[in-house]
Amino acid sequence: MISKKLFSIICAIVVWILGISFYLLSHSVPILENPERQSNIVLVLVIIPSAWLGTYVFYKYNYMKPSSLALTFVLVAITLDVLVTVPVFVIPNGGSYSDFFGNPMFYTIVVEFYFTVLYFGNHLTKKIET
């Protein structure tokens, strides 16, 4: 059986893949004049069902405090942003690490991500306990 820490990391990677996929896909469907703003709006909207899915799958097979799971999801996403998102997608388009991590929207999405996982985790663990 896979450990709960490893499984939480795998669930977090799946959520990150969903988020980055929709973020990149939104660039190919121009609706707003500013494609970066459009992609951030899409990510803000997509992170909620993606985080819910990852949280649901995790709690279907394992248990961890919701705050620990939320922190794991956020740390995995930030690590993947450092290792993949910035060097593969941001830098080739003229951006930098400081542009990416200096953007206030990044921190808004991180906070939204954390509290979404925390909320759904608390909701799902209450169902487990009763």
Coordinates of N, CA and C in Angstrom, one line a residue:
M1 N 0.8 -1.2 0.0 CA 0.0 0.0 0.0 C 0.9 1.2 0.0
I2 N 0.5 2.2 -0.7 CA 1.2 3.5 -0.8 C 1.0 4.3 0.4
S3 N 2.0 5.0 0.9 CA 1.9 5.8 2.1 C 1.0 7.0 1.9
K4 N 0.4 7.5 2.9 CA -0.5 8.6 2.8 C 0.3 9.9 2.4
K5 N 1.5 10.1 2.8 CA 2.3 11.2 2.3 C 2.5 11.2 0.9
L6 N 2.9 10.0 0.4 CA 3.2 9.9 -1.1 C 1.9 10.1 -1.9
F7 N 0.8 9.5 -1.4 CA -0.5 9.6 -2.0 C -1.0 11.1 -2.0
S8 N -0.7 11.8 -1.0 CA -1.1 13.2 -0.9 C -0.3 14.0 -2.0
I9 N 1.0 13.7 -2.1 CA 1.8 14.3 -3.2 C 1.3 14.0 -4.6
I10 N 0.9 12.7 -4.8 CA 0.4 12.4 -6.1 C -0.9 13.1 -6.4
C11 N -1.8 13.2 -5.4 CA -3.0 13.9 -5.6 C -2.7 15.4 -5.9
A12 N -1.8 16.0 -5.2 CA -1.4 17.4 -5.4 C -0.8 17.6 -6.8
I13 N -0.1 16.6 -7.3 CA 0.5 16.7 -8.7 C -0.6 16.7 -9.7
V14 N -1.6 15.8 -9.5 CA -2.8 15.8 -10.4 C -3.5 17.1 -10.4
V15 N -3.7 17.7 -9.2 CA -4.4 19.0 -9.2 C -3.6 20.1 -9.9
W16 N -2.3 20.0 -9.7 CA -1.4 21.0 -10.4 C -1.5 20.8 -11.9
I17 N -1.5 19.6 -12.4 CA -1.5 19.3 -13.8 C -2.9 19.8 -14.4
L18 N -4.0 19.6 -13.6 CA -5.2 20.2 -14.1 C -5.2 21.7 -14.2
G19 N -4.7 22.3 -13.1 CA -4.6 23.8 -13.1 C -3.7 24.3 -14.2
I20 N -2.5 23.8 -14.4 CA -1.6 24.3 -15.5 C -2.2 24.0 -16.9
S21 N -2.9 22.9 -17.0 CA -3.5 22.6 -18.3 C -4.6 23.6 -18.7
F22 N -5.4 23.9 -17.8 CA -6.5 24.9 -18.1 C -5.8 26.3 -18.3
Y23 N -4.8 26.6 -17.5 CA -4.1 27.9 -17.6 C -3.6 28.0 -19.0
L24 N -2.9 27.0 -19.5 CA -2.2 27.0 -20.8 C -3.3 27.0 -21.9
L25 N -4.3 26.2 -21.7 CA -5.4 26.1 -22.7 C -6.1 27.4 -22.9
S26 N -6.2 28.2 -21.8 CA -6.9 29.5 -21.9 C -6.2 30.5 -22.8
H27 N -4.9 30.3 -22.9 CA -4.1 31.1 -23.8 C -4.4 30.9 -25.3
S28 N -4.9 29.7 -25.6 CA -5.2 29.4 -27.0 C -6.7 29.8 -27.4
V29 N -7.4 30.3 -26.4 CA -8.8 30.8 -26.7 C -8.9 32.2 -26.3
P30 N -8.5 33.1 -27.2 CA -8.5 34.6 -26.8 C -9.9 35.1 -26.6
I31 N -10.2 35.6 -25.4 CA -11.5 36.2 -25.1 C -11.2 37.6 -24.7
L32 N -10.3 37.8 -23.8 CA -9.9 39.1 -23.3 C -8.7 39.7 -24.0
E33 N -8.5 41.0 -24.0 CA -7.3 41.6 -24.6 C -6.1 41.1 -24.0
N34 N -6.1 41.0 -22.7 CA -4.9 40.6 -21.9 C -4.9 39.1 -21.6
P35 N -4.1 38.3 -22.4 CA -4.2 36.8 -22.2 C -3.7 36.4 -20.8
E36 N -2.8 37.1 -20.2 CA -2.3 36.8 -18.8 C -3.5 36.9 -17.8
R37 N -4.2 38.0 -17.9 CA -5.3 38.2 -17.0 C -6.4 37.1 -17.2
Q38 N -6.7 36.8 -18.5 CA -7.6 35.8 -18.8 C -7.2 34.4 -18.2
S39 N -5.9 34.1 -18.4 CA -5.4 32.8 -17.8 C -5.5 32.8 -16.3
N40 N -5.2 33.9 -15.7 CA -5.4 34.0 -14.2 C -6.8 33.8 -13.7
I41 N -7.7 34.4 -14.5 CA -9.2 34.3 -14.2 C -9.6 32.8 -14.3
V42 N -9.1 32.2 -15.4 CA -9.5 30.8 -15.6 C -8.9 29.9 -14.5
L43 N -7.7 30.2 -14.1 CA -7.0 29.4 -13.0 C -7.8 29.6 -11.7
V44 N -8.2 30.8 -11.4 CA -8.9 31.1 -10.1 C -10.2 30.3 -10.1
L45 N -10.9 30.2 -11.3 CA -12.1 29.4 -11.3 C -11.9 27.9 -11.3
V46 N -10.9 27.4 -12.0 CA -10.6 26.0 -12.1 C -10.0 25.4 -10.9
I47 N -9.3 26.2 -10.1 CA -8.6 25.7 -8.9 C -9.6 25.1 -7.9
I48 N -10.8 25.6 -7.9 CA -11.8 25.1 -6.9 C -12.3 23.7 -7.2
P49 N -12.8 23.4 -8.4 CA -13.1 22.0 -8.7 C -11.9 21.1 -8.7
S50 N -10.8 21.6 -9.2 CA -9.6 20.7 -9.2 C -9.1 20.4 -7.8
A51 N -9.1 21.3 -6.9 CA -8.7 21.1 -5.5 C -9.8 20.2 -4.8
W52 N -11.0 20.4 -5.1 CA -12.1 19.5 -4.6 C -11.8 18.1 -5.0
L53 N -11.6 17.9 -6.3 CA -11.3 16.5 -6.8 C -10.1 15.9 -6.1
G54 N -9.0 16.6 -6.0 CA -7.8 16.0 -5.4 C -8.1 15.7 -3.9
T55 N -8.8 16.6 -3.3 CA -9.1 16.4 -1.8 C -10.0 15.2 -1.7
Y56 N -11.0 15.1 -2.5 CA -12.0 14.0 -2.5 C -11.3 12.6 -2.7
V57 N -10.4 12.6 -3.7 CA -9.7 11.3 -4.0 C -8.8 10.9 -2.9
F58 N -8.1 11.9 -2.3 CA -7.2 11.6 -1.2 C -8.0 11.0 0.0
Y59 N -9.1 11.7 0.4 CA -9.9 11.2 1.6 C -10.7 9.9 1.3
K60 N -10.8 9.6 0.0 CA -11.5 8.3 -0.3 C -10.6 7.1 0.2
Y61 N -9.3 7.3 0.2 CA -8.4 6.2 0.5 C -7.5 6.4 1.7
N62 N -7.4 7.6 2.2 CA -6.5 8.0 3.3 C -7.1 9.0 4.2
Y63 N -6.4 9.2 5.3 CA -6.8 10.3 6.2 C -5.5 11.1 6.6
M64 N -5.7 12.4 6.6 CA -4.6 13.3 7.1 C -5.4 14.6 7.6
K65 N -4.9 15.3 8.5 CA -5.5 16.5 8.9 C -5.7 17.4 7.7
P66 N -6.9 18.0 7.6 CA -7.1 18.9 6.4 C -6.0 20.0 6.2
S67 N -5.6 20.6 7.4 CA -4.6 21.6 7.2 C -3.3 21.1 6.7
S68 N -2.9 19.9 7.1 CA -1.7 19.2 6.6 C -1.8 18.9 5.1
L69 N -3.0 18.4 4.7 CA -3.2 18.1 3.3 C -3.2 19.4 2.4
A70 N -3.8 20.5 2.9 CA -3.8 21.8 2.2 C -2.4 22.3 2.1
L71 N -1.6 22.2 3.1 CA -0.2 22.7 3.1 C 0.6 21.8 2.1
T72 N 0.4 20.5 2.1 CA 1.1 19.6 1.1 C 0.7 20.0 -0.3
F73 N -0.5 20.2 -0.6 CA -1.0 20.6 -1.9 C -0.3 21.9 -2.4
V74 N -0.3 22.9 -1.5 CA 0.3 24.2 -1.8 C 1.8 24.0 -2.1
L75 N 2.5 23.3 -1.2 CA 4.0 23.2 -1.3 C 4.3 22.4 -2.6
V76 N 3.6 21.4 -2.9 CA 3.8 20.7 -4.1 C 3.6 21.6 -5.3
A77 N 2.5 22.3 -5.3 CA 2.3 23.2 -6.5 C 3.4 24.3 -6.6
I78 N 3.8 24.8 -5.5 CA 4.9 25.8 -5.6 C 6.2 25.2 -6.1
T79 N 6.5 24.0 -5.6 CA 7.7 23.3 -6.1 C 7.6 23.0 -7.6
L80 N 6.5 22.6 -8.0 CA 6.3 22.3 -9.5 C 6.4 23.6 -10.3
D81 N 5.9 24.7 -9.7 CA 6.0 26.0 -10.4 C 7.5 26.4 -10.5
V82 N 8.3 26.2 -9.5 CA 9.7 26.5 -9.5 C 10.4 25.6 -10.5
L83 N 10.1 24.3 -10.5 CA 10.8 23.3 -11.4 C 10.3 23.2 -12.8
V84 N 9.0 23.5 -13.0 CA 8.5 23.3 -14.3 C 7.9 24.5 -14.9
T85 N 6.9 25.1 -14.2 CA 6.1 26.3 -14.8 C 7.0 27.4 -15.3
V86 N 7.9 27.9 -14.4 CA 8.7 29.0 -14.7 C 9.7 28.7 -15.8
P87 N 10.5 27.7 -15.6 CA 11.5 27.4 -16.7 C 11.0 27.0 -18.0
V88 N 9.9 26.3 -18.0 CA 9.3 25.8 -19.3 C 8.4 26.7 -19.9
F89 N 7.5 27.4 -19.2 CA 6.5 28.3 -19.8 C 6.7 29.8 -19.6
V90 N 7.3 30.2 -18.5 CA 7.4 31.6 -18.2 C 8.7 32.2 -18.9
I91 N 9.8 31.6 -18.6 CA 11.1 32.2 -19.1 C 11.1 32.2 -20.6
P92 N 10.7 31.1 -21.3 CA 10.7 31.2 -22.8 C 9.9 32.3 -23.4
N93 N 8.9 32.8 -22.6 CA 8.0 33.9 -23.1 C 8.4 35.2 -22.6
G94 N 9.7 35.3 -22.1 CA 10.2 36.6 -21.7 C 10.1 36.9 -20.2
G95 N 9.5 36.0 -19.4 CA 9.3 36.3 -18.0 C 10.5 35.8 -17.2
S96 N 10.3 35.9 -15.9 CA 11.4 35.5 -15.0 C 10.8 34.9 -13.7
Y97 N 11.6 34.4 -12.9 CA 11.2 33.9 -11.6 C 10.6 35.1 -10.8
S98 N 11.3 36.2 -10.8 CA 10.8 37.4 -10.0 C 9.5 37.9 -10.6
D99 N 9.3 37.8 -11.9 CA 8.0 38.2 -12.5 C 6.9 37.3 -11.9
F100 N 7.1 36.0 -12.0 CA 6.1 35.0 -11.6 C 5.8 35.1 -10.1
F101 N 6.9 35.0 -9.3 CA 6.6 35.0 -7.9 C 6.4 36.4 -7.3
G102 N 6.6 37.4 -8.1 CA 6.3 38.8 -7.6 C 4.9 39.3 -8.0
N103 N 4.2 38.5 -8.7 CA 2.9 38.8 -9.1 C 1.9 38.6 -7.9
P104 N 1.2 39.6 -7.5 CA 0.2 39.4 -6.4 C -0.8 38.3 -6.7
M105 N -1.1 38.1 -7.9 CA -2.1 37.1 -8.3 C -1.7 35.7 -7.9
F106 N -0.4 35.5 -8.0 CA 0.2 34.2 -7.5 C -0.2 33.9 -6.1
Y107 N 0.0 34.9 -5.2 CA -0.3 34.7 -3.8 C -1.8 34.6 -3.5
T108 N -2.6 35.3 -4.3 CA -4.0 35.2 -4.2 C -4.5 33.7 -4.5
I109 N -3.9 33.2 -5.6 CA -4.3 31.8 -6.0 C -3.8 30.8 -5.0
V110 N -2.6 31.0 -4.4 CA -2.1 30.2 -3.3 C -3.0 30.1 -2.1
V111 N -3.4 31.3 -1.7 CA -4.4 31.4 -0.6 C -5.7 30.7 -0.9
E112 N -6.2 31.0 -2.1 CA -7.5 30.3 -2.5 C -7.3 28.8 -2.5
F113 N -6.2 28.3 -3.0 CA -5.9 26.9 -3.1 C -5.9 26.3 -1.7
Y114 N -5.1 26.9 -0.8 CA -5.0 26.4 0.5 C -6.4 26.3 1.2
F115 N -7.1 27.4 1.2 CA -8.4 27.4 1.9 C -9.5 26.5 1.2
T116 N -9.4 26.3 -0.1 CA -10.3 25.4 -0.8 C -10.1 24.0 -0.3
V117 N -8.8 23.6 -0.3 CA -8.5 22.2 0.2 C -8.9 22.1 1.7
L118 N -8.6 23.1 2.5 CA -8.9 23.1 3.9 C -10.4 22.9 4.1
Y119 N -11.2 23.7 3.4 CA -12.6 23.7 3.5 C -13.2 22.3 3.1
F120 N -12.8 21.9 1.9 CA -13.3 20.6 1.5 C -12.8 19.4 2.4
G121 N -11.6 19.6 2.8 CA -11.0 18.5 3.7 C -11.8 18.5 5.0
N122 N -12.1 19.6 5.6 CA -12.9 19.7 6.8 C -14.3 19.1 6.6
H123 N -14.9 19.4 5.4 CA -16.2 18.9 5.1 C -16.2 17.4 4.9
L124 N -15.2 16.9 4.2 CA -15.1 15.4 4.0 C -14.8 14.7 5.3
T125 N -13.9 15.2 6.1 CA -13.6 14.5 7.3 C -14.7 14.5 8.3
K126 N -15.6 15.5 8.3 CA -16.8 15.4 9.1 C -17.7 14.3 8.7
K127 N -17.8 14.1 7.4 CA -18.6 12.9 6.9 C -18.0 11.6 7.3
I128 N -16.7 11.5 7.4 CA -16.0 10.3 7.7 C -16.2 10.0 9.2
E129 N -16.1 11.1 10.0 CA -16.2 10.9 11.5 C -17.7 10.6 11.9
T130 N -18.7 11.0 11.1 CA -20.1 10.7 11.6 C -20.6 9.4 11.0

